Short mmCIF file of C-alpha atoms and ligand atoms in Angstrom, two decimals:
data_model
loop_
_atom_site.label_atom_id
_atom_site.label_comp_id
_atom_site.label_asym_id
_atom_site.label_seq_id
_atom_site.Cartn_x
_atom_site.Cartn_y
_atom_site.Cartn_z
CA MET O 1 217.51 26.55 52.39
CA ARG O 2 216.97 27.83 55.45
CA ILE O 3 215.25 25.83 58.07
CA ALA O 4 213.55 26.33 60.96
CA ILE O 5 211.63 24.02 63.60
CA THR O 6 208.83 25.25 66.06
CA ARG O 7 206.96 23.41 67.83
CA GLY O 8 203.36 23.83 68.46
CA VAL O 9 202.07 25.63 71.94
CA SER O 10 200.90 22.92 74.53
CA PRO O 11 197.74 23.16 76.20
CA ALA O 12 199.52 22.47 78.94
CA ILE O 13 201.82 26.19 79.29
CA ALA O 14 199.95 28.14 82.00
CA ASP O 15 201.91 25.24 84.16
CA CYS O 16 204.87 26.16 82.43
CA GLN O 17 208.24 26.53 84.64
CA LEU O 18 208.13 30.55 86.04
CA THR O 19 211.97 31.64 87.45
CA HIS O 20 211.61 35.05 86.98
CA LEU O 21 208.05 36.30 86.94
CA ALA O 22 204.63 36.14 88.40
CA ARG O 23 202.27 33.64 87.16
CA HIS O 24 199.75 35.03 85.39
CA PRO O 25 197.03 33.30 83.41
CA ILE O 26 198.13 33.15 79.71
CA ASP O 27 195.56 32.39 77.06
CA TYR O 28 195.94 29.18 75.50
CA GLU O 29 193.76 29.87 72.11
CA ARG O 30 195.96 33.21 72.08
CA ALA O 31 199.15 32.16 72.31
CA ARG O 32 198.38 29.13 69.43
CA VAL O 33 197.46 32.23 66.65
CA GLN O 34 200.85 33.92 68.48
CA HIS O 35 202.60 31.19 67.47
CA SER O 36 201.27 30.40 64.04
CA ALA O 37 201.78 34.03 63.36
CA TYR O 38 205.26 33.82 64.53
CA GLU O 39 206.27 30.91 62.23
CA ALA O 40 204.17 32.44 59.11
CA ALA O 41 206.62 35.57 60.32
CA LEU O 42 209.92 33.00 59.84
CA ALA O 43 207.74 31.83 56.66
CA ALA O 44 208.28 34.89 55.14
CA LEU O 45 211.61 35.62 55.45
CA GLY O 46 212.91 32.50 53.46
CA CYS O 47 212.52 30.26 56.74
CA GLN O 48 210.91 26.19 55.38
CA VAL O 49 208.83 25.64 58.80
CA GLN O 50 209.40 22.37 60.24
CA ALA O 51 207.03 22.30 62.83
CA LEU O 52 206.99 19.60 65.52
CA PRO O 53 203.48 18.28 66.87
CA ALA O 54 202.72 19.69 69.83
CA GLU O 55 203.44 17.89 72.95
CA PRO O 56 200.33 17.68 76.23
CA ALA O 57 202.56 16.63 78.71
CA MET O 58 205.15 19.24 78.79
CA PRO O 59 203.68 22.17 79.60
CA ASP O 60 207.27 24.47 77.99
CA SER O 61 207.89 22.30 74.49
CA VAL O 62 206.98 24.97 72.47
CA PHE O 63 210.25 26.61 73.60
CA VAL O 64 212.48 24.07 70.67
CA GLU O 65 215.65 26.81 70.82
CA ASP O 66 216.55 25.04 74.86
CA LEU O 67 217.09 21.46 73.77
CA ALA O 68 219.61 22.45 71.42
CA ILE O 69 222.79 24.58 69.25
CA VAL O 70 222.79 23.77 65.86
CA LEU O 71 225.75 25.39 64.05
CA ASP O 72 227.54 24.26 60.92
CA GLU O 73 229.13 21.54 61.88
CA VAL O 74 227.47 19.60 64.40
CA ALA O 75 224.51 20.15 66.99
CA ILE O 76 224.75 19.53 70.34
CA LEU O 77 221.55 18.24 72.37
CA THR O 78 221.75 20.36 75.65
CA ARG O 79 220.72 18.67 79.26
CA PRO O 80 217.97 21.45 80.62
CA GLY O 81 218.76 23.12 83.47
CA ALA O 82 214.93 22.33 84.21
CA VAL O 83 214.60 18.64 85.23
CA SER O 84 210.51 18.96 83.48
CA ARG O 85 211.80 19.88 80.06
CA ARG O 86 214.36 17.35 80.04
CA ALA O 87 211.74 14.36 78.45
CA GLU O 88 211.75 17.67 75.17
CA THR O 89 215.27 16.65 73.88
CA ALA O 90 214.25 13.17 71.98
CA SER O 91 212.28 14.67 69.84
CA VAL O 92 214.09 17.57 68.58
CA ALA O 93 217.26 14.36 68.27
CA THR O 94 215.04 12.63 65.80
CA ALA O 95 214.13 16.54 64.08
CA LEU O 96 217.90 17.37 64.05
CA THR O 97 219.31 13.67 62.96
CA PRO O 98 218.85 14.34 58.90
CA PHE O 99 220.42 17.92 59.31
CA ARG O 100 223.65 17.57 61.07
CA PRO O 101 225.82 15.03 63.28
CA LEU O 102 224.83 15.07 66.65
CA VAL O 103 226.54 15.83 69.87
CA SER O 104 225.15 15.27 73.47
CA ILE O 105 226.01 17.46 76.73
CA ASP O 106 225.78 15.12 79.77
CA ALA O 107 225.42 14.97 83.47
CA PRO O 108 226.57 16.73 85.63
CA ALA O 109 226.48 19.56 83.00
CA THR O 110 222.83 21.82 82.62
CA LEU O 111 222.81 23.66 79.96
CA ASP O 112 219.78 25.72 77.65
CA GLY O 113 219.83 26.52 74.06
CA GLY O 114 218.74 30.34 75.35
CA ASP O 115 221.90 30.63 77.42
CA VAL O 116 223.97 30.18 74.02
CA LEU O 117 224.76 33.24 71.83
CA ARG O 118 227.00 32.70 68.85
CA THR O 119 228.67 35.29 66.99
CA GLY O 120 230.70 34.07 64.26
CA ARG O 121 233.03 31.30 66.30
CA MET O 122 232.38 32.49 69.81
CA LEU O 123 230.14 31.02 71.50
CA SER O 124 228.86 33.23 75.00
CA VAL O 125 227.17 30.41 77.69
CA GLY O 126 224.95 32.22 79.96
CA LEU O 127 225.94 30.87 83.52
CA THR O 128 222.58 30.81 85.21
CA THR O 129 220.03 28.77 86.75
CA ARG O 130 219.66 26.62 83.46
CA THR O 131 223.65 25.99 83.33
CA ASN O 132 226.71 25.69 84.66
CA GLN O 133 230.50 25.93 84.26
CA ALA O 134 230.39 22.16 83.01
CA ALA O 135 228.19 22.91 79.99
CA VAL O 136 230.96 25.81 79.30
CA ASP O 137 233.89 23.48 79.92
CA GLN O 138 231.90 20.61 77.98
CA LEU O 139 230.85 22.61 75.01
CA THR O 140 234.82 23.96 75.14
CA THR O 141 235.89 20.36 74.14
CA VAL O 142 233.62 19.50 71.62
CA LEU O 143 233.87 22.22 69.83
CA ALA O 144 237.41 23.35 69.97
CA PRO O 145 237.80 20.41 66.85
CA TYR O 146 235.92 23.71 64.69
CA GLY O 147 237.67 26.20 65.49
CA TYR O 148 234.94 27.38 68.21
CA ARG O 149 235.71 29.85 71.28
CA VAL O 150 233.15 29.33 74.01
CA GLN O 151 233.21 32.19 77.12
CA GLY O 152 230.97 31.61 80.44
CA VAL O 153 229.30 34.73 80.90
CA PRO O 154 227.96 35.64 84.44
CA VAL O 155 223.87 36.99 84.04
CA ARG O 156 222.11 38.04 87.01
CA GLY O 157 218.48 39.01 87.39
CA CYS O 158 217.08 37.08 84.26
CA LEU O 159 216.41 33.25 82.66
CA HIS O 160 218.64 33.00 79.85
CA LEU O 161 222.04 34.89 78.62
CA LYS O 162 219.31 35.94 75.59
CA SER O 163 217.14 37.40 77.72
CA ALA O 164 220.00 39.68 78.41
CA VAL O 165 221.58 40.27 74.82
CA THR O 166 221.21 39.00 71.29
CA GLU O 167 222.80 40.40 68.24
CA VAL O 168 220.06 42.43 65.75
CA ALA O 169 223.27 42.78 62.86
CA PRO O 170 227.44 41.85 62.18
CA GLY O 171 228.60 42.97 65.23
CA THR O 172 225.73 45.05 66.65
CA LEU O 173 224.26 43.70 69.97
CA LEU O 174 221.08 44.52 71.81
CA GLY O 175 221.49 44.48 75.81
CA ASN O 176 220.56 44.95 78.93
CA GLY O 177 223.33 46.13 81.11
CA GLN O 178 221.36 45.35 84.68
CA TRP O 179 221.50 41.79 83.13
CA ILE O 180 225.37 41.30 81.65
CA ASP O 181 228.73 43.03 82.35
CA TRP O 182 229.32 44.31 78.77
CA ARG O 183 232.64 43.94 79.07
CA ALA O 184 232.02 39.98 77.87
CA PHE O 185 230.90 41.80 74.25
CA ALA O 186 234.15 43.86 74.32
CA GLY O 187 234.92 45.26 70.23
CA PHE O 188 230.81 45.01 69.48
CA ASP O 189 228.80 47.89 68.41
CA VAL O 190 225.98 48.41 71.70
CA ILE O 191 222.18 48.90 71.38
CA GLU O 192 221.36 48.82 75.65
CA VAL O 193 217.48 48.59 75.29
CA ASP O 194 215.41 51.58 76.83
CA ALA O 195 215.58 51.27 80.91
CA ALA O 196 211.65 51.43 81.44
CA GLU O 197 211.85 47.93 78.82
CA PRO O 198 214.06 45.62 80.38
CA TYR O 199 212.82 42.41 78.41
CA ALA O 200 213.27 43.92 75.53
CA ALA O 201 217.12 42.50 74.84
CA ASN O 202 215.84 39.11 72.40
CA GLY O 203 215.26 39.52 68.92
CA LEU O 204 215.63 36.93 66.31
CA ARG O 205 217.98 38.06 63.25
CA ILE O 206 216.61 36.50 60.16
CA GLY O 207 218.99 37.63 57.02
CA GLU O 208 218.10 41.35 56.97
CA ARG O 209 215.17 41.26 59.62
CA VAL O 210 214.33 41.07 63.34
CA ILE O 211 211.92 39.33 64.65
CA TYR O 212 211.05 41.62 67.81
CA PRO O 213 208.39 41.74 70.05
CA ALA O 214 205.43 44.24 70.03
CA GLY O 215 205.31 46.44 73.50
CA PHE O 216 209.22 47.77 73.71
CA PRO O 217 208.17 50.95 72.09
CA ALA O 218 211.44 52.73 72.84
CA THR O 219 213.24 50.20 72.48
CA ALA O 220 212.49 49.89 68.61
CA GLY O 221 212.89 52.99 68.16
CA ARG O 222 216.22 53.10 69.21
CA LEU O 223 216.82 49.33 66.66
CA ALA O 224 215.60 51.95 64.06
CA GLN O 225 217.68 55.07 64.73
CA HIS O 226 220.18 52.41 64.19
CA GLY O 227 219.06 50.61 60.80
CA VAL O 228 217.71 47.43 62.37
CA ALA O 229 214.09 46.67 60.31
CA LEU O 230 211.82 45.22 62.56
CA LEU O 231 209.19 42.73 62.15
CA ALA O 232 207.51 43.20 65.08
CA LEU O 233 205.02 40.75 66.59
CA ASP O 234 202.67 40.14 69.61
CA VAL O 235 203.79 37.02 71.57
CA SER O 236 202.29 38.35 75.10
CA GLU O 237 201.18 34.70 76.07
CA LEU O 238 203.93 33.34 75.24
CA GLN O 239 206.62 36.03 77.21
CA LYS O 240 203.99 35.48 80.31
CA ALA O 241 206.00 31.76 80.05
CA GLU O 242 208.83 33.85 80.43
CA GLY O 243 209.32 33.02 76.60
CA ALA O 244 210.10 35.58 73.84
CA VAL O 245 211.23 35.28 69.91
CA THR O 246 214.36 33.53 69.94
CA CYS O 247 213.33 30.84 72.25
CA CYS O 248 210.04 29.46 69.69
CA SER O 249 212.46 28.18 67.15
CA LEU O 250 215.73 26.91 65.99
CA VAL O 251 217.05 28.18 62.49
CA PHE O 252 220.05 26.79 60.28
CA GLU O 253 220.89 26.18 56.79
CA SER O 254 221.01 23.32 55.00
CA PRO O 255 222.61 22.26 53.25
CA PRO O 256 225.42 23.72 56.41
CA ARG O 257 227.21 27.65 54.83
CA PRO O 258 230.26 25.83 53.12
C1 CIR G 301 210.82 27.67 81.09
O1 CIR G 301 211.58 28.65 82.37
O2 CIR G 301 211.92 26.57 80.54
C2 CIR G 301 210.42 28.47 80.19
N1 CIR G 301 208.98 28.86 81.07
C3 CIR G 301 210.77 29.49 79.18
C4 CIR G 301 211.80 29.23 78.61
C5 CIR G 301 212.47 30.50 77.52
N2 CIR G 301 213.33 29.92 76.81
C6 CIR G 301 213.55 30.93 76.12
O3 CIR G 301 214.22 32.02 76.11
N3 CIR G 301 215.70 30.21 75.18
#
């Protein structure tokens, strides 16, 4: 069974953290409708959606990806880089407890899940305003017994590593080479986003399909040429909060893959 943990949009989302974007009004009702469509897409792709209640006092709490890294063997609870987001972790820990043993990232490390790209037994970890080298070091130590390797990847110009690169098919990465150095991903096939669509690198692969934001037609065309099947969604209000499609869920198998 594939589980997807989500959380309703906070009515305070207009007060979200913003790092690289200017603040624009966010239509809360529209954000809710878009988020419901996102949850419906997850369900249509075979996920059992476990929706946590919205947190009125936590503006960014819809972005549950940032609170944990769920691997087959263990789940890592993060220590988000934005102090305002640290209170979001507790309820995600409770939600994950039935599924995985939990390990926490501790100070001085800071880590956002949006900075962690897993490809097989390799975790690439964005070094950003949210995630530091101490987090890379802690992940390396915690995950070595399970056979994972961890590499830090410098990121410039965007919030998270997965704003800059995601895996859209086994061995195929979609990314923005202005924000990362592709040499960190030697051996992968690379699809570069269209230069006019810098934010187009974030797709959420669920089985054979990729949930993908509407509004990036040139990059979507490139993906189609590579045979990547998209499920396009309008997530405009979440994008104004500097989020995209990976950030609104934690997707994993239960029981873990053998
Ligand atoms: C933040 O700055 O933390 C939120 N406004 C956006 C987080 C997006 N998370 C993600 O892409 N993993």
